[in-house]
Amino acid sequence: MLFQRLLLISFFRCIFLYTANWTVEYIRGNPDGYYRVITTINNQSTPGPTIEVYENEIVDIHLHNKLSTETVSVHWHGMHQTQKTGWMDGVPYVTMYPVAPGEVFHYQFQARQIGTHWYHSHAGVQYPDGVFGAIIVKDKNDLYTNKIKTDYTVILNDWYHHDAIELGAELADNVHPDYFPEYVSGLMNGKGRYNCSTQEIQSLICVPNHEYQLYNVELNQIYRFRIISAASGHTFNFSIDNHDLTIIAMDGIYVEPFVVQRLKLYVAQRYDILVTMNQPIANYWIRATIFDSQVIKGILHYANAPDSVDPTSQPSEPKTVLINSMQLSPTVHIQYNESDPFEQWVLNFTCRNDSYKCEINGVQFGLPNKPTLLSMYEKDEKHKAQTHIIEVPTNTNVRLILNNLGSMSHPFHIHGHDFYVLGIGDAYFDHPHPFDNDTKKLRFNNPPKRDTEQINEYSWMVLQFYSNNPGSWFFHCHIDWHLEAGLALVINYKDGSSIEKPPNDYPIKTNYKQADAAAQQRKVNVIILLPVVIIILQLCLA
Ligand SMILES: [Cu+2]
């Protein structure tokens, strides 16, 4: 039913399908020089394929799990699934059962949120092993297309030489003060250079002087860089030596242009920037700095600059740094009134010092036996009660007051929505400073809007979203290790009566074989309907 409905939507909008078969499997690779096992999509190292579509196009992916011992599920980060496609959100035990080894699931949804987004596995701590990639949803009315020479994607991640399951086990045994593994290496578009001489290893295991990601540019041209953090733990300070960065969008939302020399990119955030190539012809470092000695690098290569030569450029002291979204203003203006009605939840949370455990309002998030969306659809109260859920009314301003009682900062992400960031408290280093309900500290005039924002240590953040997308949506810290320790909850709509029935191949815990049968049926549907699609497209293009 879902397939036919989406196809009908596409008919009426004269739009196309983006279709692909993805196979998730293990390979051996050395993206930073050091060989290890990587979890990949379609055998092509990491990141996975880029999904590039125009606004409102359908994304249609058959995900085959060829991992012998792990389940898989892919979340489309930034896609809100507003066409009642909440079943496609890809969160194990929230929106679906994960895809078992040897099985397949058919994801299908309309890409309605323009801009720079990404996808990643939401199963366990799987995405740090390589299962992620970019989603670019092109705006048909893009203001910048005519100004820029080329669009480039910069996807950044922290990278380890042990797999995430092992790292997670080490963390649980011996909790690191930040609750995530210490930095080892990093990648820009899947490329990095590990210093092989720091380890007593042979060249068979580590290939030195591995190549950097190169961006070819021409003097006096303007380029758009779509920067994505696919990190699992670390914050990046992004800069390009000698060049200004003009921020034009965050998490797919256009903002008034804002010029910086450095921007802080928290886990899972995205920024679009414009860069004018107005410096002497040369090679320049592109940097995602964690600490002084921990820098993920790429190269900005001006045409006619020497080839295959590492830049000699140095970072300079920035005049302006983007610390968080409160410095930015969306171009589509919104004015809240302080007197507008809203419903409020206060979420006090911390990660403990004595065990690998994070709690919100005293509850460590744990997975239920059954997806919460399925429980909602089936009006199953028993399974719903197995995990941490807050229930919100439909068509209401929902305000979340986050109070961070701990000494770590956290990037919080909401599924199914963007939130308005009404306020972010300063970082403190001694004891918690929860929100004091002083609304003068909040911004009601054109607050920033996005899907992931960082709360400072021992501080507060106030978020607000409008509940117009009934479903069951995950809300969590995007540091994958904090999520694994339980820093999450599920936002359920109180009224789930408008939830459509699950797709026919919805993974059923006890009978995964149904998935293949349903996938076969979809193929038959496509064969029958393809001639109709072609005729309609011809009419559209005529
Ligand atoms: Cu966190």
Coordinates of C-alpha atoms and ligand atoms in Angstrom, one line a residue:
M1 CA 0.0 0.0 0.0
L2 CA 2.8 2.4 1.0
F3 CA 4.5 1.8 -2.3
Q4 CA 1.4 2.5 -4.4
R5 CA 0.7 5.6 -2.3
L6 CA 4.1 7.0 -2.7
L7 CA 4.1 6.2 -6.4
L8 CA 0.8 8.1 -6.7
I9 CA 2.3 11.1 -5.0
S10 CA 5.2 10.9 -7.5
F11 CA 2.7 10.8 -10.4
F12 CA 1.0 13.9 -9.3
R13 CA 4.2 15.8 -8.6
C14 CA 5.9 14.6 -11.8
I15 CA 8.9 13.4 -9.8
F16 CA 11.3 10.5 -10.0
L17 CA 12.5 7.6 -8.0
Y18 CA 16.0 7.2 -6.6
T19 CA 16.4 3.5 -6.4
A20 CA 19.3 1.4 -5.2
N21 CA 20.3 -2.0 -3.8
W22 CA 22.5 -1.7 -0.8
T23 CA 24.4 -4.6 0.6
V24 CA 25.9 -4.2 4.1
E25 CA 29.0 -6.3 4.5
Y26 CA 32.5 -6.5 6.1
I27 CA 35.6 -5.7 4.1
R28 CA 39.2 -5.2 4.9
G29 CA 40.4 -1.6 4.1
N30 CA 42.8 1.1 5.1
P31 CA 41.0 4.5 4.7
D32 CA 43.7 6.2 6.8
G33 CA 46.5 3.8 5.9
Y34 CA 45.9 1.4 8.7
Y35 CA 44.2 -1.9 7.7
R36 CA 41.1 -3.1 9.7
V37 CA 37.7 -4.6 9.1
I38 CA 35.2 -2.0 7.9
T39 CA 31.5 -2.4 7.8
T40 CA 30.6 -1.1 4.4
I41 CA 27.7 -0.5 2.0
N42 CA 28.3 -2.1 -1.4
N43 CA 31.9 -3.0 -0.8
Q44 CA 33.2 0.5 -1.3
S45 CA 34.9 1.4 2.0
T46 CA 33.5 4.3 3.9
P47 CA 31.5 6.5 3.6
G48 CA 28.7 4.7 1.7
P49 CA 27.1 6.0 -1.5
T50 CA 25.9 9.6 -1.6
I51 CA 22.1 9.9 -2.1
E52 CA 21.5 13.0 -4.2
V53 CA 18.0 13.8 -5.1
Y54 CA 15.8 16.8 -5.8
E55 CA 13.3 18.0 -3.2
N56 CA 10.2 15.7 -3.0
E57 CA 11.8 12.8 -5.0
I58 CA 11.3 9.3 -3.7
V59 CA 14.2 7.4 -2.1
D60 CA 13.8 3.7 -2.6
I61 CA 16.5 1.4 -1.2
H62 CA 16.6 -2.4 -0.7
L63 CA 18.9 -2.9 2.2
H64 CA 20.4 -6.4 2.3
N65 CA 22.1 -7.5 5.5
K66 CA 25.1 -9.6 4.6
L67 CA 26.7 -9.3 8.0
S68 CA 26.9 -12.7 9.6
T69 CA 26.5 -11.7 13.2
E70 CA 24.9 -8.2 13.4
T71 CA 21.6 -6.7 12.6
V72 CA 21.3 -3.5 10.6
S73 CA 18.9 -0.6 10.3
V74 CA 19.5 2.7 8.6
H75 CA 18.2 6.1 9.8
W76 CA 17.9 8.9 7.3
H77 CA 19.1 11.8 9.5
G78 CA 17.3 15.0 8.6
M79 CA 14.4 13.3 6.7
H80 CA 11.2 13.8 8.8
Q81 CA 9.1 11.1 7.3
T82 CA 6.2 13.5 7.2
Q83 CA 4.3 11.5 4.6
K84 CA 3.2 9.0 7.2
T85 CA 6.3 7.0 6.5
G86 CA 7.4 6.8 10.2
W87 CA 8.0 3.1 9.7
M88 CA 11.0 4.1 7.5
D89 CA 12.8 6.0 10.2
G90 CA 15.2 3.1 10.8
V91 CA 15.4 3.0 14.6
P92 CA 15.5 -0.5 15.9
Y93 CA 12.8 -1.2 18.5
V94 CA 11.4 2.3 18.0
T95 CA 10.1 2.3 14.4
M96 CA 11.1 -1.2 13.3
Y97 CA 12.7 -4.5 14.2
P98 CA 16.2 -4.4 12.9
V99 CA 17.1 -6.3 9.7
A100 CA 18.5 -9.7 10.6
P101 CA 21.5 -11.3 9.0
G102 CA 20.7 -12.6 5.6
E103 CA 17.5 -10.5 5.3
V104 CA 16.4 -7.5 3.3
F105 CA 14.2 -4.4 4.0
H106 CA 12.8 -2.0 1.5
Y107 CA 13.1 1.6 2.6
Q108 CA 11.0 4.1 0.8
F109 CA 10.2 7.7 1.6
Q110 CA 9.9 11.1 0.1
A111 CA 12.8 13.4 0.5
R112 CA 11.0 16.6 1.6
Q113 CA 13.7 18.4 3.6
I114 CA 16.0 20.2 1.3
G115 CA 19.7 20.6 2.1
T116 CA 22.6 18.7 3.6
H117 CA 21.7 15.6 5.5
W118 CA 23.1 12.1 6.1
Y119 CA 22.2 8.6 6.8
H120 CA 23.7 6.2 9.3
S121 CA 23.1 2.8 10.9
H122 CA 21.1 3.1 14.1
A123 CA 21.8 -0.4 15.2
G124 CA 24.0 -0.6 18.3
V125 CA 27.3 1.2 17.8
Q126 CA 27.5 0.2 14.1
Y127 CA 27.9 3.5 12.3
P128 CA 31.4 4.3 13.7
D129 CA 32.5 1.2 11.8
G130 CA 31.7 2.8 8.5
V131 CA 27.9 2.6 7.8
F132 CA 27.1 6.2 7.0
G133 CA 26.9 8.6 4.0
A134 CA 25.6 11.9 2.7
I135 CA 22.1 12.7 1.7
I136 CA 21.9 15.9 -0.5
V137 CA 18.4 17.1 -1.2
K138 CA 18.7 19.7 -3.8
D139 CA 16.4 22.8 -3.7
K140 CA 14.7 23.5 -6.9
N141 CA 14.7 27.2 -6.0
D142 CA 18.3 27.3 -4.7
L143 CA 19.4 30.9 -4.3
Y144 CA 23.0 30.0 -4.6
T145 CA 23.2 27.7 -7.6
N146 CA 24.0 30.5 -10.0
K147 CA 26.6 32.0 -7.7
I148 CA 28.8 28.9 -7.2
K149 CA 31.1 27.1 -9.5
T150 CA 30.6 23.6 -7.8
D151 CA 29.0 22.0 -4.8
Y152 CA 31.4 19.9 -2.7
T153 CA 30.5 17.5 0.2
V154 CA 32.8 17.2 3.2
I155 CA 31.9 14.3 5.4
L156 CA 34.0 14.0 8.5
N157 CA 34.3 11.3 11.1
D158 CA 36.5 10.1 13.9
W159 CA 38.0 6.7 13.1
Y160 CA 39.4 3.9 15.2
H161 CA 41.6 0.9 14.6
H162 CA 39.4 -1.4 16.6
D163 CA 35.8 -2.1 15.9
A164 CA 33.1 -0.3 17.8
I165 CA 31.9 -3.4 19.7
E166 CA 35.3 -3.8 21.2
L167 CA 35.7 -0.1 21.9
G168 CA 32.2 -0.1 23.6
A169 CA 33.2 -3.1 25.7
E170 CA 36.4 -1.3 26.8
L171 CA 34.4 1.8 27.6
A172 CA 32.0 -0.2 29.8
D173 CA 34.9 -1.8 31.6
N174 CA 36.9 1.4 32.2
V175 CA 34.8 4.4 31.6
H176 CA 36.7 7.3 29.9
P177 CA 35.9 10.7 31.5
D178 CA 34.2 11.8 28.4
Y179 CA 32.3 8.5 27.9
F180 CA 33.7 8.0 24.4
P181 CA 36.9 6.4 23.1
E182 CA 40.0 8.6 22.8
Y183 CA 40.8 10.0 19.4
V184 CA 42.9 7.7 17.2
S185 CA 42.4 9.0 13.7
G186 CA 39.9 10.7 11.4
L187 CA 38.6 10.8 7.9
M188 CA 37.5 13.4 5.4
N189 CA 35.3 11.8 2.7
G190 CA 36.8 8.5 3.8
K191 CA 40.4 9.6 3.5
G192 CA 43.0 10.2 6.2
R193 CA 46.6 9.8 7.0
Y194 CA 47.6 7.9 10.1
N195 CA 51.1 8.3 11.3
C196 CA 52.2 4.7 10.9
S197 CA 55.5 5.4 12.7
T198 CA 53.7 5.8 16.0
Q199 CA 53.0 2.0 16.1
E200 CA 55.3 -0.9 16.0
I201 CA 53.7 -2.3 12.9
Q202 CA 54.7 -3.5 9.5
S203 CA 53.9 -1.9 6.2
L204 CA 51.5 -4.8 5.6
I205 CA 49.2 -3.3 8.3
C206 CA 49.8 0.4 7.9
V207 CA 50.6 2.2 4.6
P208 CA 52.3 5.6 5.4
N209 CA 51.5 8.8 3.6
H210 CA 48.0 7.8 2.6
E211 CA 46.3 10.3 0.3
Y212 CA 44.2 13.2 1.6
Q213 CA 40.9 14.3 0.1
L214 CA 41.6 16.9 -2.5
Y215 CA 39.2 19.7 -3.6
N216 CA 40.1 21.3 -6.9
V217 CA 39.2 25.0 -7.1
E218 CA 39.8 27.9 -9.4
L219 CA 40.9 31.4 -8.5
N220 CA 38.1 33.9 -7.9
Q221 CA 35.4 31.3 -8.1
I222 CA 32.9 30.6 -5.3
Y223 CA 32.3 27.1 -4.0
R224 CA 29.7 25.6 -1.7
F225 CA 31.0 23.1 0.8
R226 CA 28.3 20.9 2.5
I227 CA 30.0 19.9 5.8
I228 CA 28.6 16.9 7.6
S229 CA 29.7 15.5 11.0
A230 CA 29.4 11.8 10.9
A231 CA 31.5 11.6 14.1
S232 CA 30.6 9.2 16.9
G233 CA 32.1 11.2 19.7
H234 CA 34.3 14.2 18.9
T235 CA 33.5 17.8 18.1
F236 CA 35.3 19.3 15.1
N237 CA 36.6 22.9 14.7
F238 CA 36.4 23.4 11.0
S239 CA 38.5 25.9 9.1
I240 CA 40.3 26.4 5.8
D241 CA 43.7 28.2 6.1
N242 CA 43.6 31.9 4.9
H243 CA 39.9 31.7 3.8
D244 CA 36.7 33.0 5.2
L245 CA 33.7 30.7 5.5
T246 CA 30.2 32.2 4.9
I247 CA 27.6 30.0 6.6
I248 CA 24.4 29.9 4.6
A249 CA 22.5 26.9 6.0
M250 CA 22.5 24.6 9.1
D251 CA 20.9 21.1 9.1
G252 CA 19.1 22.0 5.9
I253 CA 17.7 25.3 7.1
Y254 CA 18.8 28.5 5.2
V255 CA 20.3 31.2 7.5
E256 CA 21.2 34.8 6.9
P257 CA 24.8 34.7 5.6
F258 CA 27.3 34.8 8.5
V259 CA 31.0 35.0 8.0
V260 CA 33.4 33.1 10.3
Q261 CA 36.9 31.8 10.1
R262 CA 36.1 28.7 12.2
L263 CA 33.0 26.8 13.1
K264 CA 32.3 24.3 15.8
L265 CA 30.7 21.2 14.3
Y266 CA 29.1 19.0 16.9
V267 CA 28.3 15.3 16.3
A268 CA 25.6 14.9 13.6
Q269 CA 25.3 18.6 12.6
R270 CA 25.6 20.0 9.1
Y271 CA 26.6 23.4 7.8
D272 CA 26.6 24.7 4.2
I273 CA 29.3 27.3 3.6
L274 CA 30.4 29.4 0.7
V275 CA 34.1 30.0 0.1
T276 CA 35.6 32.5 -2.3
M277 CA 38.9 31.5 -3.7
N278 CA 40.6 34.9 -3.3
Q279 CA 44.0 33.9 -2.1
P280 CA 47.3 33.4 -4.0
I281 CA 47.4 30.3 -6.1
A282 CA 48.6 27.5 -3.8
N283 CA 47.5 24.5 -1.8
Y284 CA 45.8 25.1 1.6
W285 CA 44.9 22.9 4.4
I286 CA 41.2 22.2 5.2
R287 CA 41.1 21.3 8.9
A288 CA 38.8 19.6 11.3
T289 CA 40.7 20.1 14.5
I290 CA 39.9 18.3 17.7
F291 CA 42.9 19.3 19.7
D292 CA 46.2 20.8 18.5
S293 CA 47.8 17.6 17.5
Q294 CA 44.5 15.9 16.4
V295 CA 43.5 17.3 13.1
I296 CA 41.6 15.7 10.2
K297 CA 43.0 17.2 7.0
G298 CA 42.1 17.7 3.4
I299 CA 43.6 19.9 0.7
L300 CA 42.2 22.9 -1.1
H301 CA 44.1 22.7 -4.4
Y302 CA 44.0 25.9 -6.6
A303 CA 44.3 25.3 -10.4
N304 CA 47.9 25.7 -11.4
A305 CA 49.3 25.1 -7.9
P306 CA 51.9 22.4 -7.6
D307 CA 50.4 18.9 -7.7
S308 CA 51.0 16.2 -5.1
V309 CA 52.6 18.7 -2.7
D310 CA 51.3 19.0 0.8
P311 CA 50.3 22.6 1.7
T312 CA 52.6 24.7 3.9
S313 CA 49.8 27.0 5.0
Q314 CA 49.3 27.7 8.7
P315 CA 46.1 28.2 10.7
S316 CA 45.6 31.8 11.7
E317 CA 43.8 33.1 14.8
P318 CA 40.1 33.4 13.8
K319 CA 38.3 36.8 14.1
T320 CA 34.9 35.1 14.5
V321 CA 34.1 31.6 15.6
L322 CA 30.7 29.9 15.3
I323 CA 30.1 28.3 18.7
N324 CA 26.5 27.3 18.3
S325 CA 23.3 28.1 16.4
M326 CA 22.3 31.0 18.6
Q327 CA 24.6 33.2 16.5
L328 CA 22.5 32.4 13.4
S329 CA 19.1 33.5 12.1
P330 CA 16.9 31.5 9.7
T331 CA 16.0 33.3 6.5
V332 CA 12.3 32.3 6.9
H333 CA 11.5 34.5 9.8
I334 CA 9.4 33.1 12.7
Q335 CA 8.1 35.1 15.6
Y336 CA 7.0 33.3 18.7
N337 CA 5.0 35.2 21.3
E338 CA 5.9 34.5 24.9
S339 CA 2.2 34.1 25.6
D340 CA 1.7 31.4 23.0
P341 CA 0.4 28.2 24.7
F342 CA 2.8 25.3 25.0
E343 CA 3.3 22.1 27.0
Q344 CA 6.5 21.6 28.8
W345 CA 8.7 18.7 29.8
V346 CA 11.7 19.1 32.1
L347 CA 14.4 16.5 31.3
N348 CA 17.2 16.3 33.9
F349 CA 20.0 14.0 32.8
T350 CA 23.5 12.9 33.6
C351 CA 26.0 10.2 32.8
R352 CA 27.2 8.5 36.0
N353 CA 30.7 8.5 37.3
D354 CA 30.6 5.0 38.8
S355 CA 29.3 3.0 35.9
Y356 CA 28.6 3.1 32.1
K357 CA 25.1 4.5 32.5
C358 CA 23.3 7.6 31.5
E359 CA 19.9 8.5 32.8
I360 CA 17.1 11.0 31.9
N361 CA 14.9 11.8 34.9
G362 CA 16.5 8.8 36.6
V363 CA 15.7 6.4 33.8
Q364 CA 18.4 4.7 31.7
F365 CA 17.0 4.1 28.2
G366 CA 16.6 0.4 27.3
L367 CA 15.2 -1.1 24.2
P368 CA 11.7 -2.6 24.5
N369 CA 10.9 -6.0 23.1
K370 CA 8.7 -4.5 20.4
P371 CA 9.1 -1.3 18.4
T372 CA 7.3 1.5 20.2
L373 CA 5.6 2.6 16.9
L374 CA 4.2 -0.9 16.5
S375 CA 3.0 -0.9 20.1
M376 CA 1.3 2.5 19.4
Y377 CA -0.3 1.2 16.2
E378 CA -1.6 -2.0 17.9
K379 CA -2.6 -0.1 21.1
D380 CA -0.3 -2.4 23.1
E381 CA 0.2 -0.8 26.5
K382 CA 2.3 -3.7 27.9
H383 CA 5.2 -3.3 25.6
K384 CA 4.9 0.4 25.5
A385 CA 5.6 0.4 29.3
Q386 CA 8.9 -1.3 28.8
T387 CA 10.9 1.8 28.0
H388 CA 11.2 5.5 28.6
I389 CA 8.4 7.3 26.7
I390 CA 7.0 10.8 27.0
E391 CA 3.6 11.3 25.3
V392 CA 2.8 14.6 23.6
P393 CA -0.4 16.0 22.3
T394 CA -0.8 16.6 18.5
N395 CA -0.6 20.2 17.1
T396 CA 0.9 21.7 20.2
N397 CA 4.1 23.6 20.9
V398 CA 6.1 21.1 22.9
R399 CA 8.9 22.7 25.0
L400 CA 11.7 20.6 26.2
I401 CA 13.8 22.0 29.1
L402 CA 17.0 20.1 29.2
N403 CA 19.1 20.3 32.3
N404 CA 22.5 18.7 32.1
L405 CA 23.5 17.7 35.6
G406 CA 26.8 16.2 34.4
S407 CA 30.3 17.4 33.4
M408 CA 30.0 16.2 29.7
S409 CA 28.4 18.2 26.9
H410 CA 25.9 16.4 24.6
P411 CA 24.6 16.9 21.0
F412 CA 20.8 16.2 21.2
H413 CA 18.9 15.1 18.1
I414 CA 15.2 14.8 17.5
H415 CA 13.7 12.4 14.9
G416 CA 10.7 13.4 12.8
H417 CA 11.0 17.1 13.4
D418 CA 13.2 20.1 13.5
F419 CA 13.3 22.0 16.8
Y420 CA 13.7 25.7 17.6
V421 CA 16.6 26.4 19.9
L422 CA 15.1 29.0 22.2
G423 CA 18.2 29.2 24.4
I424 CA 21.5 27.6 25.4
G425 CA 23.2 28.2 28.8
D426 CA 26.9 28.8 29.1
A427 CA 29.2 26.0 30.1
Y428 CA 30.0 25.6 33.8
F429 CA 32.7 23.6 35.4
D430 CA 31.7 23.2 39.0
H431 CA 28.1 22.2 39.6
P432 CA 24.8 22.1 37.6
H433 CA 23.1 25.3 36.7
P434 CA 19.6 24.2 35.6
F435 CA 17.3 26.5 33.7
D436 CA 15.8 29.0 36.1
N437 CA 12.6 29.6 34.1
D438 CA 13.7 33.2 33.3
T439 CA 12.1 33.5 29.8
K440 CA 14.2 36.7 29.2
K441 CA 17.0 34.3 28.5
L442 CA 15.0 32.7 25.6
R443 CA 14.9 34.0 22.1
F444 CA 11.3 34.1 20.7
N445 CA 12.2 36.4 17.8
N446 CA 13.4 34.2 14.9
P447 CA 15.1 31.4 16.9
P448 CA 17.5 29.0 15.1
K449 CA 15.8 25.9 13.7
R450 CA 17.6 22.6 13.2
D451 CA 17.6 18.9 14.3
T452 CA 20.8 18.6 16.4
E453 CA 22.2 21.0 19.0
Q454 CA 24.8 20.8 21.7
I455 CA 24.0 21.3 25.4
N456 CA 27.0 22.5 27.4
E457 CA 28.3 20.8 30.5
Y458 CA 26.5 21.5 33.8
S459 CA 24.1 23.8 31.9
W460 CA 20.7 24.0 30.2
M461 CA 19.1 24.2 26.7
V462 CA 15.5 25.0 25.8
L463 CA 14.1 23.4 22.7
Q464 CA 10.6 23.7 21.2
F465 CA 8.9 21.9 18.3
Y466 CA 5.4 21.8 16.9
S467 CA 3.9 18.4 17.1
N468 CA 2.4 17.9 13.7
N469 CA 3.9 14.6 12.7
P470 CA 2.1 11.8 14.6
G471 CA 4.4 8.8 15.3
S472 CA 7.0 7.5 17.7
W473 CA 10.2 9.4 17.5
F474 CA 13.6 8.9 19.1
F475 CA 15.2 11.8 21.0
H476 CA 18.8 11.2 22.1
C477 CA 22.3 12.3 22.5
H478 CA 24.1 11.6 19.2
I479 CA 27.4 10.6 20.8
D480 CA 26.9 7.0 19.9
W481 CA 28.6 5.8 23.1
H482 CA 26.3 8.0 25.3
L483 CA 23.2 6.7 23.4
E484 CA 24.4 3.2 24.0
A485 CA 24.8 4.0 27.7
G486 CA 21.1 5.1 27.8
L487 CA 21.0 8.8 27.1
A488 CA 17.7 8.7 25.1
L489 CA 13.9 8.6 25.3
V490 CA 11.0 8.1 22.9
I491 CA 8.5 10.9 22.1
N492 CA 5.2 9.3 21.4
Y493 CA 2.1 11.2 20.1
K494 CA -0.8 10.6 22.4
D495 CA -3.1 10.1 19.5
G496 CA -1.7 7.4 17.3
S497 CA -5.0 6.8 15.4
S498 CA -3.6 8.3 12.2
I499 CA -0.7 5.9 12.0
E500 CA -0.9 3.8 8.8
K501 CA -0.4 0.1 8.9
P502 CA 3.2 -1.2 8.6
P503 CA 4.5 -2.0 5.1
N504 CA 3.9 -5.6 4.0
D505 CA 7.6 -6.5 4.4
Y506 CA 7.9 -4.9 7.8
P507 CA 10.4 -7.2 9.6
I508 CA 8.5 -9.6 11.8
K509 CA 10.6 -10.8 14.7
T510 CA 9.7 -14.4 14.2
N511 CA 9.4 -14.6 10.5
Y512 CA 11.9 -12.7 8.5
K513 CA 11.1 -14.7 5.4
Q514 CA 8.0 -12.5 4.8
A515 CA 10.4 -9.7 3.9
D516 CA 11.7 -11.5 0.8
A517 CA 8.2 -12.4 -0.4
A518 CA 7.0 -8.8 0.0
A519 CA 10.1 -7.5 -1.8
Q520 CA 9.3 -9.9 -4.7
Q521 CA 5.8 -8.5 -4.8
R522 CA 7.2 -4.9 -5.0
K523 CA 9.2 -6.0 -8.0
V524 CA 6.1 -7.2 -9.7
N525 CA 4.4 -3.9 -8.9
V526 CA 7.2 -2.0 -10.5
I527 CA 7.1 -4.1 -13.7
I528 CA 3.3 -3.6 -14.0
L529 CA 3.4 0.1 -13.2
L530 CA 6.6 1.1 -15.1
P531 CA 4.8 1.7 -18.5
V532 CA 2.4 4.0 -16.7
V533 CA 5.2 5.9 -15.1
I534 CA 6.9 6.4 -18.4
I535 CA 3.7 7.7 -20.0
I536 CA 3.2 10.2 -17.2
L537 CA 6.8 11.4 -17.3
Q538 CA 6.5 12.0 -21.0
L539 CA 3.4 14.1 -20.3
C540 CA 5.2 16.0 -17.6
L541 CA 8.1 16.7 -19.8
A542 CA 6.0 17.6 -22.8
Ligands
CU1 CU 26.1 12.7 25.0

